[in-house]
Tab-separated table of C-alpha atoms and ligand atoms in Angstrom:
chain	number	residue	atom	x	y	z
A	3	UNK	CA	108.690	48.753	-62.198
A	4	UNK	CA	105.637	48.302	-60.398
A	5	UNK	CA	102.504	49.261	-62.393
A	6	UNK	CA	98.616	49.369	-62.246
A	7	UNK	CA	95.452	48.968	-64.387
A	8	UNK	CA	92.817	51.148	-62.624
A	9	UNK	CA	89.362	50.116	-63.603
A	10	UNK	CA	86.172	52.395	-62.479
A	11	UNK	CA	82.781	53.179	-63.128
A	12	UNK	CA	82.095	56.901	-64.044
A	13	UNK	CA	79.029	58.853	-64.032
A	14	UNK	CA	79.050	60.934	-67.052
A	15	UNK	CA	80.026	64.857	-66.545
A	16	UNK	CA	80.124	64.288	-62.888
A	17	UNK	CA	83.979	65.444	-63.322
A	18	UNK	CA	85.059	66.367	-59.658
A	19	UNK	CA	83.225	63.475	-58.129
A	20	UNK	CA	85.062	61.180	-60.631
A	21	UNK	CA	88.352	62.486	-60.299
A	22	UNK	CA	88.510	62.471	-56.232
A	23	UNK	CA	86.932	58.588	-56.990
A	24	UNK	CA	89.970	57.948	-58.837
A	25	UNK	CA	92.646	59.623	-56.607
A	26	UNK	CA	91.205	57.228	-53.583
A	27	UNK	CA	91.064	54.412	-55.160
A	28	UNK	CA	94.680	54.863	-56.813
A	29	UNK	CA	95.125	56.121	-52.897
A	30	UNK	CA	95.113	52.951	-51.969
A	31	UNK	CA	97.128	50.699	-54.095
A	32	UNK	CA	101.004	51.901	-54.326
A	33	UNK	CA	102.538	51.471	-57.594
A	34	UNK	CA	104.716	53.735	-59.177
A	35	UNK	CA	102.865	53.844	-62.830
A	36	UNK	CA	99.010	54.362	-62.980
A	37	UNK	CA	97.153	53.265	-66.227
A	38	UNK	CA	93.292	54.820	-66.294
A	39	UNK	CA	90.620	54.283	-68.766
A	40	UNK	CA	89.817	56.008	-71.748
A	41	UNK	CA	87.665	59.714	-70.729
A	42	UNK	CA	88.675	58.267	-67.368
A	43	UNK	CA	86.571	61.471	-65.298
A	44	UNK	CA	83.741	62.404	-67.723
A	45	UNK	CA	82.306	59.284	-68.909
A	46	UNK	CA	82.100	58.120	-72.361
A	47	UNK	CA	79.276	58.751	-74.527
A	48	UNK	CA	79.045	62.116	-75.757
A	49	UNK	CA	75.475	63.359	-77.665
A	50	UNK	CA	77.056	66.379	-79.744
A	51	UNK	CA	79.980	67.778	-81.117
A	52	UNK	CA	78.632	70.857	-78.735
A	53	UNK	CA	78.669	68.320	-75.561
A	54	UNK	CA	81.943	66.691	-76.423
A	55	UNK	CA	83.659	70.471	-76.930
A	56	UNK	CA	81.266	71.384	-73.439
A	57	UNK	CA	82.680	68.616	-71.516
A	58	UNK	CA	86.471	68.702	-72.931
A	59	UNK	CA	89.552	70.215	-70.815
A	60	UNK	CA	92.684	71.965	-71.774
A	61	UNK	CA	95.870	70.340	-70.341
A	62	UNK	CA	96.555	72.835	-67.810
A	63	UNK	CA	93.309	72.811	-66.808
A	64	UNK	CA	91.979	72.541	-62.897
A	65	UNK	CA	90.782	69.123	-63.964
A	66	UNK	CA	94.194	67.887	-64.871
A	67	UNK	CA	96.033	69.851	-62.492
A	68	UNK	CA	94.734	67.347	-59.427
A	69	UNK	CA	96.492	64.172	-61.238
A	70	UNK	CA	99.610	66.484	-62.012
A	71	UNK	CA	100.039	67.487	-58.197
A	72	UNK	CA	98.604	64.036	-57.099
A	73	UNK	CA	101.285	62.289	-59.232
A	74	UNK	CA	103.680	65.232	-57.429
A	75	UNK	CA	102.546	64.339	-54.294
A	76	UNK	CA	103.014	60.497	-54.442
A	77	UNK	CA	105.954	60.171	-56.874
A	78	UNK	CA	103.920	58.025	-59.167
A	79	UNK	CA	103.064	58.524	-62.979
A	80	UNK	CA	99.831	58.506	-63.933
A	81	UNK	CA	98.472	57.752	-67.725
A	82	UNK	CA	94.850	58.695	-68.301
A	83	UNK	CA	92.308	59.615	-71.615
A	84	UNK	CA	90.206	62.520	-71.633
A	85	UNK	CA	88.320	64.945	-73.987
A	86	UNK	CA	90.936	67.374	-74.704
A	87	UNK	CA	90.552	71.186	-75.859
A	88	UNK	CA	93.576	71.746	-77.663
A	89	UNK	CA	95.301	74.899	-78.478
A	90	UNK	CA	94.388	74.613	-82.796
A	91	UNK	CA	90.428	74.690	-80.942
A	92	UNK	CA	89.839	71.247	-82.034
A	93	UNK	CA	88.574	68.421	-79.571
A	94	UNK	CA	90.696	64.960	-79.506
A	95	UNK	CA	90.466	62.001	-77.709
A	96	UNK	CA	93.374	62.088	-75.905
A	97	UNK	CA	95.509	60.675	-73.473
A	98	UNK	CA	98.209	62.196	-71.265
A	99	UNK	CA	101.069	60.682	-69.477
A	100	UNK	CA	101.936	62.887	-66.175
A	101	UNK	CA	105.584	62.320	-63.837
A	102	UNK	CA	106.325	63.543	-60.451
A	103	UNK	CA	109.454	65.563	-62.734
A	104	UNK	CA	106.350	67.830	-64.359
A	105	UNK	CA	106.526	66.486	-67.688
A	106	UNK	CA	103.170	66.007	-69.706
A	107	UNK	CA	103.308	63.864	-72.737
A	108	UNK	CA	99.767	63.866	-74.889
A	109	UNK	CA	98.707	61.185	-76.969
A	110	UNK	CA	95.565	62.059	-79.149
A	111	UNK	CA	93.775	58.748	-80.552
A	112	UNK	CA	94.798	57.628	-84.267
A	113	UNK	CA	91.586	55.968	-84.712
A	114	UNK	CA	88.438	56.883	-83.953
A	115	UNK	CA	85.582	54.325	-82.673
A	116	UNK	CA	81.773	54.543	-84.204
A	117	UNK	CA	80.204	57.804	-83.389
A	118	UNK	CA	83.787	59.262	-81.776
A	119	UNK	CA	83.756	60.086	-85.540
A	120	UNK	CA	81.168	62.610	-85.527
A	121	UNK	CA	82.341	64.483	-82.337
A	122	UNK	CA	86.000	64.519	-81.992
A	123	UNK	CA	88.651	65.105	-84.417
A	124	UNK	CA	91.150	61.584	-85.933
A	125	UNK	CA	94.419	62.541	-83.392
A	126	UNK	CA	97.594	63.996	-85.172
A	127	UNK	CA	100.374	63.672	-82.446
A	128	UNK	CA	101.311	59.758	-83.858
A	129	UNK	CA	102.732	57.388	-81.937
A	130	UNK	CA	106.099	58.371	-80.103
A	131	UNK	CA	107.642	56.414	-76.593
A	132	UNK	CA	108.481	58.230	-73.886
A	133	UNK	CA	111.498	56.883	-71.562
A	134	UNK	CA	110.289	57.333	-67.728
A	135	UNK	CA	112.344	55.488	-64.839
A	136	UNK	CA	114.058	53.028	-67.234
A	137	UNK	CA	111.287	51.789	-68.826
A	138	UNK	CA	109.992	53.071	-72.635
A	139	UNK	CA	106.466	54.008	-72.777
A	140	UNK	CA	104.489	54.321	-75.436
A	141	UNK	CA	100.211	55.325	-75.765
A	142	UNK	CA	97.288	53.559	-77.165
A	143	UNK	CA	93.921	54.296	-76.768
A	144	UNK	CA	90.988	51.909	-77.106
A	145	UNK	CA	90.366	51.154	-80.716
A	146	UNK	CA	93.935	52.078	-81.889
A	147	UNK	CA	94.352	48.343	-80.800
A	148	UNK	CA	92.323	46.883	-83.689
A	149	UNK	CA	95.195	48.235	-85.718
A	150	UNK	CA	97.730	46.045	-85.176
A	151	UNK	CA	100.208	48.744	-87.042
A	152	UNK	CA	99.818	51.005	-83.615
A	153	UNK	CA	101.270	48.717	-81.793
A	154	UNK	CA	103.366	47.202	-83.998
A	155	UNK	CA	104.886	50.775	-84.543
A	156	UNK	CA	105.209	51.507	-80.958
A	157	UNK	CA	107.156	48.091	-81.003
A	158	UNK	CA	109.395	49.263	-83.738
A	159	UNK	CA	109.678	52.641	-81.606
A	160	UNK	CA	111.543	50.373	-78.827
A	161	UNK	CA	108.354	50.559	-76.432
A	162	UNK	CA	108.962	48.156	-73.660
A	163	UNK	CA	105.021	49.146	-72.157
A	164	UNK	CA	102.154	49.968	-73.965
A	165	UNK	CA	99.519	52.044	-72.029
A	166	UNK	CA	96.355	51.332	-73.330
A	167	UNK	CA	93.400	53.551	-72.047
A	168	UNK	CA	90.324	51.935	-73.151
A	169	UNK	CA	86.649	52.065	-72.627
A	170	UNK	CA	86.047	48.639	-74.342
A	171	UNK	CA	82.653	47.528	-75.557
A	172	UNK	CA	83.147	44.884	-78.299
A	173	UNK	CA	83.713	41.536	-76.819
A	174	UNK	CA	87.291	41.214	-78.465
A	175	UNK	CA	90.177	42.896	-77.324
A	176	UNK	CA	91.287	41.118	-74.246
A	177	UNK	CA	92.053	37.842	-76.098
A	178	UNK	CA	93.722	40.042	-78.743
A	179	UNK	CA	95.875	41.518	-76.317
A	180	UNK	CA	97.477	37.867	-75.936
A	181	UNK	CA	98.298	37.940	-79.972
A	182	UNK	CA	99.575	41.694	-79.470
A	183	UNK	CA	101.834	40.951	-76.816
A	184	UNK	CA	103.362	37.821	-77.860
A	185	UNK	CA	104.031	39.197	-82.490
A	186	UNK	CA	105.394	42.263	-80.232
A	187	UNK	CA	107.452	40.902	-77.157
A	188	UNK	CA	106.344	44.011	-75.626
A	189	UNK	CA	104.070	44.465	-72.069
A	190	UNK	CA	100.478	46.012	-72.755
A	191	UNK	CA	98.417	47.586	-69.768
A	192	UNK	CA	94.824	47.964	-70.639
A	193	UNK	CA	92.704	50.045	-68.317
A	194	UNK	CA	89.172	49.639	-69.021
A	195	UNK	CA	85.990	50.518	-67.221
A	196	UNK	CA	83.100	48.464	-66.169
A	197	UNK	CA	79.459	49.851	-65.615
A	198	UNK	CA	76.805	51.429	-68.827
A	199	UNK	CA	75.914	54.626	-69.808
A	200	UNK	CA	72.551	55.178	-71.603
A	201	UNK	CA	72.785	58.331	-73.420
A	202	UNK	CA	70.002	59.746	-76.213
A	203	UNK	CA	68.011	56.388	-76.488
A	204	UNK	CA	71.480	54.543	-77.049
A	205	UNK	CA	73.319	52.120	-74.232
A	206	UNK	CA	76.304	51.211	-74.067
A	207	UNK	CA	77.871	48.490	-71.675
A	208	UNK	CA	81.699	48.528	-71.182
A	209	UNK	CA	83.808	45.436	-70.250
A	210	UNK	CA	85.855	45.920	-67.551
A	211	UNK	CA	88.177	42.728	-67.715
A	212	UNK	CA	91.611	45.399	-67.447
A	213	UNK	CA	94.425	43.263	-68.271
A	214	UNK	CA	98.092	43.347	-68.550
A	215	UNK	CA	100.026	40.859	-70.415
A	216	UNK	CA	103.683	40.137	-70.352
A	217	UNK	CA	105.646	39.713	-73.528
A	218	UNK	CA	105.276	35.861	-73.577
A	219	UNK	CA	101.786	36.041	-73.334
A	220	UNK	CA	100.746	36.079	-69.812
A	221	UNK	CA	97.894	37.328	-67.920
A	222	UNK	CA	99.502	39.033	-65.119
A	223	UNK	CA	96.716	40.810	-64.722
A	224	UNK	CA	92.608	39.502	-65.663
A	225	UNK	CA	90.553	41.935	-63.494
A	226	UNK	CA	87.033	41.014	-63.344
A	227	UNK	CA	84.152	42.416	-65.792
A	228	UNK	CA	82.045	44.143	-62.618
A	229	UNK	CA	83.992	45.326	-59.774
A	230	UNK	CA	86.120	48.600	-59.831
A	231	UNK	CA	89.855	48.689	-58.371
A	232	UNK	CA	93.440	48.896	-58.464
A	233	UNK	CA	94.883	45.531	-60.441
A	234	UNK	CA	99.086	45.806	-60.042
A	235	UNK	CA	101.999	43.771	-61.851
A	236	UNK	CA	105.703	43.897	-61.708
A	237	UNK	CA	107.200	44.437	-65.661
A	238	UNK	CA	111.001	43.402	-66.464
A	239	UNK	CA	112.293	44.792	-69.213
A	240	UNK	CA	114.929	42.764	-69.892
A	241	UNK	CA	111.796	40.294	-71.216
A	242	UNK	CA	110.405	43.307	-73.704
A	243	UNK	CA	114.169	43.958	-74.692
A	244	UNK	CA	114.586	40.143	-75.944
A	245	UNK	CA	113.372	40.034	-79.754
A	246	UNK	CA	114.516	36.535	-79.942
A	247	UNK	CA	112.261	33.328	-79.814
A	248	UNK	CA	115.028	30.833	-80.006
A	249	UNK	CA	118.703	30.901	-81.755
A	250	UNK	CA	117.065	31.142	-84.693
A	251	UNK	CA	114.237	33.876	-84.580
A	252	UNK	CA	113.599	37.272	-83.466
A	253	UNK	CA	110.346	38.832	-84.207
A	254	UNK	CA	111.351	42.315	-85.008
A	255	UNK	CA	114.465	41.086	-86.656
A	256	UNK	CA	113.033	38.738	-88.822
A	257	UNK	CA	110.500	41.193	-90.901
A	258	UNK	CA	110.358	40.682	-94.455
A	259	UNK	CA	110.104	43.966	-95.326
A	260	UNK	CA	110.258	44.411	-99.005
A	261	UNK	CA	107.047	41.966	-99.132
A	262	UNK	CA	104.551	44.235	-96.595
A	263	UNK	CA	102.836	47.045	-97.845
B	26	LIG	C1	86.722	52.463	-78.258
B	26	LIG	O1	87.596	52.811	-79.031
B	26	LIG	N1	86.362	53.207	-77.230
B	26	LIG	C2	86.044	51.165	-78.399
């Protein structure tokens, strides 16, 4: 399967303008899976639990409903995070995977990063894997990473991808992807965005530097830290199927566990 890390540069609660941004610039890369950023059309940095709740959108809403007929329209899946207003009234950071078929799969963030603490509520969906076009797909977003358990679990859930929406701002993860990939053997897409956002006396720079890495360890992807785009790679998954290091080893296999807590 062909995939792609999108990478852009949003300007906060300007959500129209950043979605038709998006659909061009996914316009004009084919690929058949889409990865976006973290709150890939409203920007990042909430002030309020009020602003975060203002700025949030249901899954059926008009918002969403241009990547669900987009994705229609070009028979391409797209993954993407957003501030969701769920149905229990509460306001996740979420994520939601979209086919061409019309099925919507959402992913609301484990765990919450810094001051997402104070204005959205710790997701309670879990981590599941969703099978699309051959190829088992599980969601991450941004700090779930640090955790090596979410991905790890997603792993043990027979993921062969992990989308990884991200608006990245400490100057770790996309070494730590390498380390994530290879305990794993599993593909990890990280979409992150580039640009800052100064919000309430407080700015924030994000990384850009999308990546995906292959389950040996390789950069297919290293997009750069200030340009937006389209970054694509080609994922096998007869590599993320193979546990096995050598005759000898297999690193799901090979768990002791009776000694982890
Ligand atoms: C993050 O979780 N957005 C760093």
């Amino acid at each position: 399967m062909n995939i792609a890390v999108v990478q852009n540069n949003p300007v906060f609660g300007e959500k129209y303008k950043n979605i038709s941004d998006l659909l061009k610039t996914m316009d004009s890369v084919k690929a058949e899976l889409y990865i976006l950023p973290e709150m890939a059309y409203t920007g990042y940095q909430v002030v309020s639990k009020e602003e975060a709740a203002a700025i949030a959108d249901k899954i059926d809403s008009d918002n969403i409903m241009r990547f669900v007929e987009w994705s229609k329209t070009h028979d391409s899946a797209v993954i993407f995070g957003f501030p969701e207003a769920a149905e229990d009234g509460k306001i996740y950071n979420s994520s939601l995977f979209v086919t061409p078929e019309g099925d919507r799969h959402i992913y609301r963030k484990s765990h919450l990063f810094y001051k997402e603490k104070i204005f959205y509520v710790p997701g309670n969906t879990g981590f599941f894997v969703n099978e699309w076009r051959g190829v088992k797909i599980g969601q991450a977003i941004c700090f779930d990473w640090y955790f090596s358990e979410s991905f790890r679990t997603l792993a043990l859930l027979g993921a062969d991808l992990i989308a990884h929406c991200t608006n990245i701002v400490m100057p770790y993860f996309q070494r730590a992807a390498f380390a994530r990939a290879i305990e794993n053997k599993v593909y990890i897409a990280t979409s992150n965005r580039i640009g800052t956002e100064e919000r309430d006396g407080e700015k924030l720079t994000y990384t850009g530097e999308s990546v995906i890495v292959d389950p040996l360890g390789n950069y297919l992807v290293d997009a750069p830290s200030d340009t937006t785009g389209v970054f694509t790679a080609k994922i096998d998954t007869k590599l993320s199927r193979n546990k096995k290091l050598n005759d000898f080893n297999d690193v799901i296999g090979d768990r002791r566990t009776i000694f982890y807590k």
